[in-house]
Amino acid sequence: MTKKKKVIAIFVVLIFAIFAVAVIYYVVNNSSGINYVSISEAEAELENYQFSEYENLTFDCSVKNTNIGSLMTFKDISWPDDAGDEESQKCKDLIYLISGETVDESMKFDIMPYISCYYGEIGSGEYYTGGTFITWKHFDENMNDTVIYKIIDPDDDLSGISYKVSGEEYPVEDAVEYCENYINENLMQYFNEGEELKLTDIIVTQNEIFNEYEYVLHYTHLIDGVAVDDCGFTDDEFEYIRESFFELTLSAKNEIQFFNNRCYYQTEEVENVKKIIPLSEAEQILSDTLAPNASYTVSECELKYCCLVDPSENNEYLNYEPMWSFTLDNYEGENYGPQYLKYKTAYVNALTGEVIYYDMNSCTLERYEYQE
């Protein structure tokens, strides 16, 4: 064989090798039939987004967050270290902040090793090594009869909306402004660096025994503009979506009764995400997994960081991944329980296409792997 023919033969082999690699890559990355796009492409699609129409799925909403920017996956420690002096001091500081009471070691109460807990005469609190904290002034036992009276969207016009709180008219606008200032001046040091809080719901509660109203301001955590999911409900026996949010309760004008930074997290083992399933694909996947004769109306849609937990796996870490969240139903008006806001939510994992249905009212979860 001449030198020229050898070169041609080698070139042909290389072409076939490159072609084979390309085919293998395509099969591996597209075997599910799911279309993946870059983050910038997914974000561009959301501008002036219009939902499609399906027989089993309709949309009565717009996309909440169209500014994705960058995405990641991260892990949180499932089994935190024992609480120490740092957690104890933070717990004491938060109790003093809400009640003005200085608690000492005689008021410490042992619940779990990873919780620092103090019960004072006026104020009490719990601080977890993962950053979760709950702080309150003591409640009357009749507060268990509190119900949701109304839920207000903070993006609506709040002017003129006012309720009697502890016998005094308290405009909602004033309550929002007071809480924003309170958080910025007193609480930002207790959240992850660079993180933001976004007010998503103003809950007006009522206790018929007292015939009085209270305001509960519900905030979600934002990481580079993307919300951490707040629509779960912790159930240690079965699979669940882990909820993370912050709430403030005002029982009188400019008076905080309770605040709760629920199921907080630390971002570890961060990995950047380069491609995701776009919303147009996610809504199609969701429709495909619903029964043909089903009928759901989505009232909210947003890309969020979500954490699916399986207690039986006993994993060292909790995994947070970006998922498209679709609110299928809500349970407004239910009696107050561990959470005021309860939803039936469908999630489409933006990395895998897996669909998760979670009903907070019944604490039931169903998972479906997407199949074209």
XYZ file of C-alpha atoms in Angstrom:
372
model
C 0.000 0.000 0.000
C 1.330 3.388 -0.962
C 1.871 6.099 1.606
C -0.985 8.122 0.106
C -3.413 5.216 0.403
C -2.341 4.616 3.992
C -3.119 8.233 4.875
C -6.529 7.957 3.197
C -7.270 4.706 5.039
C -6.306 6.220 8.388
C -8.456 9.277 7.632
C -11.459 7.087 6.768
C -11.031 5.099 9.995
C -10.900 8.324 12.017
C -14.065 9.606 10.336
C -15.897 6.367 11.176
C -14.564 6.467 14.757
C -15.743 10.047 15.229
C -19.128 9.123 13.734
C -19.429 6.111 16.041
C -18.611 8.203 19.111
C -21.192 10.779 18.040
C -23.848 8.088 17.626
C -23.045 6.567 21.014
C -23.145 10.008 22.647
C -26.499 10.769 21.049
C -27.998 7.431 22.110
C -26.743 7.775 25.678
C -27.912 11.347 26.065
C -31.178 11.062 24.174
C -32.338 7.536 24.967
C -35.159 8.957 27.075
C -36.420 11.093 24.213
C -36.196 14.180 26.433
C -34.989 17.461 24.987
C -32.327 19.287 27.019
C -31.259 22.886 26.467
C -28.709 25.261 27.969
C -29.673 27.412 30.943
C -29.651 30.534 28.781
C -31.965 28.858 26.250
C -34.333 27.715 29.008
C -34.382 31.243 30.415
C -34.955 32.837 27.010
C -37.956 30.567 26.454
C -39.634 31.937 29.607
C -39.842 35.482 28.239
C -43.510 36.110 27.392
C -44.106 32.392 27.875
C -47.396 30.898 26.713
C -48.500 27.519 28.063
C -49.787 24.862 25.690
C -53.264 23.348 25.882
C -53.957 19.750 26.910
C -57.101 17.716 27.492
C -56.057 16.828 31.045
C -54.121 19.958 32.003
C -54.830 23.677 31.850
C -52.910 26.673 33.177
C -54.376 29.619 35.055
C -51.094 31.370 35.815
C -47.930 32.862 34.416
C -44.413 31.642 35.158
C -43.386 33.111 38.511
C -39.652 33.416 37.948
C -38.257 34.066 34.484
C -34.771 35.015 35.683
C -32.865 31.760 36.161
C -29.304 32.983 35.565
C -27.361 29.973 36.826
C -28.302 26.650 38.389
C -26.641 24.043 40.541
C -27.221 20.916 42.555
C -26.132 20.778 46.175
C -26.198 18.573 49.226
C -27.188 19.194 52.825
C -26.057 17.071 55.765
C -28.806 14.627 56.683
C -27.502 13.910 60.187
C -26.027 17.118 61.634
C -23.428 17.346 64.389
C -24.414 17.922 67.986
C -25.317 21.460 68.990
C -22.596 23.348 70.866
C -21.856 26.763 72.311
C -22.460 28.540 68.994
C -25.971 27.143 68.615
C -26.770 27.847 72.274
C -25.721 31.471 71.946
C -27.718 31.973 68.764
C -30.774 30.481 70.444
C -30.389 32.818 73.432
C -29.896 35.834 71.166
C -33.046 35.067 69.179
C -35.111 34.624 72.336
C -33.883 37.968 73.638
C -34.655 39.563 70.279
C -38.295 38.473 70.284
C -39.082 38.738 73.990
C -36.421 40.836 75.721
C -35.860 37.942 78.134
C -32.351 36.758 78.965
C -32.317 32.979 79.373
C -29.594 31.020 81.138
C -28.502 27.397 81.378
C -31.154 26.627 84.013
C -33.751 27.136 81.277
C -32.098 24.731 78.828
C -34.171 21.766 77.758
C -32.685 18.654 76.112
C -34.707 17.432 73.144
C -32.206 16.072 70.623
C -28.391 16.363 70.596
C -28.444 18.566 67.477
C -30.955 21.065 68.960
C -30.203 23.828 71.432
C -33.465 24.622 73.233
C -34.385 27.097 75.973
C -37.795 27.646 77.567
C -38.083 30.996 79.327
C -40.933 32.585 81.217
C -41.708 34.944 78.336
C -39.789 33.694 75.318
C -38.583 30.298 74.126
C -36.659 28.961 71.178
C -34.952 26.087 69.411
C -31.832 26.343 67.259
C -30.615 23.420 65.103
C -27.072 22.830 63.909
C -28.302 22.933 60.302
C -29.535 26.515 60.738
C -33.210 25.821 61.395
C -34.598 27.961 64.209
C -37.977 28.517 65.868
C -38.521 31.327 68.385
C -41.704 32.457 70.074
C -43.411 34.280 72.888
C -45.609 31.975 74.904
C -48.977 31.234 73.365
C -52.367 30.892 74.979
C -53.589 27.301 74.578
C -56.623 28.656 72.705
C -54.335 29.685 69.842
C -54.743 26.123 68.575
C -58.165 27.250 67.320
C -56.571 29.647 64.830
C -57.797 29.286 61.231
C -56.869 30.904 57.933
C -59.206 33.801 57.175
C -57.616 35.085 53.968
C -54.441 34.701 51.913
C -53.206 37.858 50.177
C -50.785 37.961 47.262
C -48.111 40.559 48.147
C -47.885 41.516 44.462
C -51.475 42.793 44.592
C -52.346 46.351 45.512
C -52.222 46.344 49.324
C -53.409 49.897 49.846
C -56.596 50.108 51.892
C -56.369 46.524 53.183
C -56.454 46.500 56.985
C -57.606 44.261 59.830
C -57.932 44.673 63.570
C -54.918 43.088 65.214
C -55.051 43.057 69.013
C -57.875 45.591 68.908
C -56.073 48.074 66.668
C -56.412 48.686 62.937
C -53.198 47.554 61.291
C -52.781 48.233 57.538
C -51.217 45.296 55.740
C -48.769 47.625 53.979
C -47.464 48.782 57.361
C -47.037 45.193 58.568
C -45.053 44.265 55.453
C -42.779 47.291 55.799
C -42.189 46.602 59.489
C -41.257 42.954 58.851
C -38.929 43.805 55.967
C -37.047 46.235 58.208
C -37.071 43.781 61.112
C -35.527 41.020 58.990
C -32.873 43.268 57.451
C -31.850 44.749 60.792
C -31.980 41.637 62.981
C -32.059 38.326 61.122
C -29.994 38.320 57.915
C -26.945 37.064 59.826
C -28.816 33.796 60.473
C -29.205 32.978 56.775
C -26.670 31.729 54.228
C -24.407 34.400 52.778
C -25.755 35.979 49.606
C -29.201 34.496 50.061
C -32.381 36.530 49.739
C -35.863 36.244 51.221
C -38.912 36.775 49.026
C -42.347 37.492 50.484
C -44.775 35.154 48.695
C -47.895 35.111 50.883
C -49.559 37.310 53.496
C -51.797 35.073 55.595
C -54.547 36.659 57.662
C -55.509 34.278 60.466
C -58.426 34.485 62.846
C -59.138 33.060 66.267
C -62.870 33.092 66.921
C -62.378 32.737 70.681
C -60.597 36.096 70.702
C -62.377 37.416 67.586
C -59.001 38.814 66.566
C -56.778 38.643 63.520
C -53.055 38.070 63.113
C -50.720 38.438 60.165
C -48.386 35.656 59.080
C -45.822 36.694 56.473
C -44.488 33.744 54.485
C -41.083 34.027 52.769
C -39.196 31.682 50.467
C -35.406 31.490 50.299
C -33.817 32.560 47.008
C -30.428 31.299 45.803
C -29.273 33.508 42.931
C -32.922 34.306 42.233
C -34.159 30.683 42.258
C -36.507 29.705 45.081
C -35.980 26.785 47.428
C -39.184 24.775 47.509
C -41.569 25.462 50.377
C -44.389 23.109 49.358
C -43.362 19.959 51.181
C -44.259 18.477 54.513
C -41.816 16.480 56.604
C -42.927 12.920 57.290
C -40.263 10.687 58.793
C -41.990 7.418 57.869
C -42.440 7.777 54.105
C -40.895 9.585 51.149
C -41.531 13.318 51.246
C -40.550 16.657 49.758
C -38.569 18.686 52.289
C -40.016 22.146 52.842
C -37.895 25.219 53.537
C -39.345 28.638 54.316
C -39.340 31.514 56.786
C -42.419 32.901 58.535
C -43.119 35.799 60.882
C -46.309 36.139 62.941
C -47.503 39.539 64.161
C -49.969 39.365 67.072
C -50.151 43.137 67.582
C -49.051 46.247 65.712
C -45.270 46.063 65.175
C -45.002 43.110 67.555
C -43.511 39.778 66.473
C -45.093 36.808 68.232
C -43.328 33.988 66.403
C -40.756 33.338 63.716
C -39.825 30.068 62.108
C -36.937 29.288 59.745
C -38.147 25.813 58.873
C -36.019 22.928 57.554
C -33.021 25.058 56.670
C -30.038 23.753 54.705
C -26.344 24.233 54.089
C -25.067 24.145 50.504
C -22.290 21.555 50.219
C -20.758 19.621 47.304
C -22.103 22.181 44.851
C -22.098 21.213 41.161
C -23.006 23.601 38.366
C -25.817 22.584 36.021
C -25.269 23.246 32.319
C -28.420 21.814 30.706
C -31.986 21.302 31.871
C -35.360 20.262 30.548
C -37.105 23.474 29.406
C -40.571 24.348 30.677
C -42.192 23.547 27.321
C -40.885 20.000 27.614
C -41.714 19.739 31.329
C -45.384 20.619 30.865
C -45.646 18.004 28.094
C -44.049 15.392 30.366
C -46.486 16.289 33.131
C -49.488 15.947 30.837
C -48.216 12.599 29.537
C -48.035 11.152 33.062
C -51.546 12.292 34.028
C -54.449 9.976 33.310
C -56.174 10.923 30.020
C -59.473 11.523 31.817
C -57.870 13.605 34.595
C -58.465 17.319 34.799
C -56.098 19.662 36.635
C -55.674 23.424 36.567
C -52.200 24.718 37.437
C -52.390 27.863 39.574
C -48.636 28.406 40.032
C -45.563 27.365 38.066
C -41.917 27.992 38.905
C -38.465 26.428 38.737
C -37.321 25.611 42.288
C -34.643 23.760 44.212
C -36.354 20.671 45.615
C -35.266 17.926 47.979
C -36.836 14.466 47.760
C -36.175 12.460 50.926
C -36.544 8.709 51.395
C -36.116 7.977 55.136
C -35.575 4.264 54.470
C -32.318 4.985 52.615
C -30.726 6.620 55.666
C -28.419 8.690 53.452
C -25.698 10.921 54.854
C -26.742 13.796 52.603
C -29.965 15.336 51.328
C -29.868 16.162 47.611
C -31.292 19.396 46.210
C -32.003 19.532 42.467
C -33.821 22.001 40.194
C -37.387 20.937 39.421
C -40.310 22.518 37.658
C -43.045 22.951 40.260
C -46.736 22.934 39.250
C -49.370 23.717 41.895
C -52.411 21.545 41.136
C -54.563 22.362 44.165
C -54.484 24.234 47.451
C -56.259 23.783 50.741
C -57.017 27.344 51.774
C -59.180 27.673 54.849
C -57.947 24.500 56.536
C -57.274 24.707 60.263
C -53.773 25.691 61.228
C -51.396 22.766 61.661
C -47.613 22.559 61.357
C -47.975 24.733 58.233
C -50.534 27.297 57.165
C -50.117 26.731 53.435
C -50.863 23.304 52.023
C -50.783 22.256 48.389
C -51.030 19.397 45.960
C -47.976 19.830 43.769
C -46.507 18.095 40.728
C -42.769 18.286 40.174
C -40.858 17.542 36.981
C -37.185 17.013 37.716
C -35.376 19.356 35.328
C -32.386 16.987 35.167
C -34.057 13.568 34.780
C -37.660 14.095 33.721
C -38.954 12.144 36.722
C -42.424 13.273 37.802
C -43.350 13.496 41.491
C -46.850 14.109 42.823
C -47.027 15.313 46.410
C -50.171 16.033 48.429
C -49.423 17.922 51.644
C -52.912 17.366 53.017
C -52.581 13.585 53.014
C -48.753 13.424 53.049
C -48.795 11.093 50.044
C -46.106 10.980 47.371
C -46.031 9.176 44.008
C -43.081 8.955 41.597
C -43.101 8.250 37.868
C -40.121 7.791 35.587
C -40.812 9.485 32.287
C -41.221 7.150 29.340
C -41.818 8.522 25.880
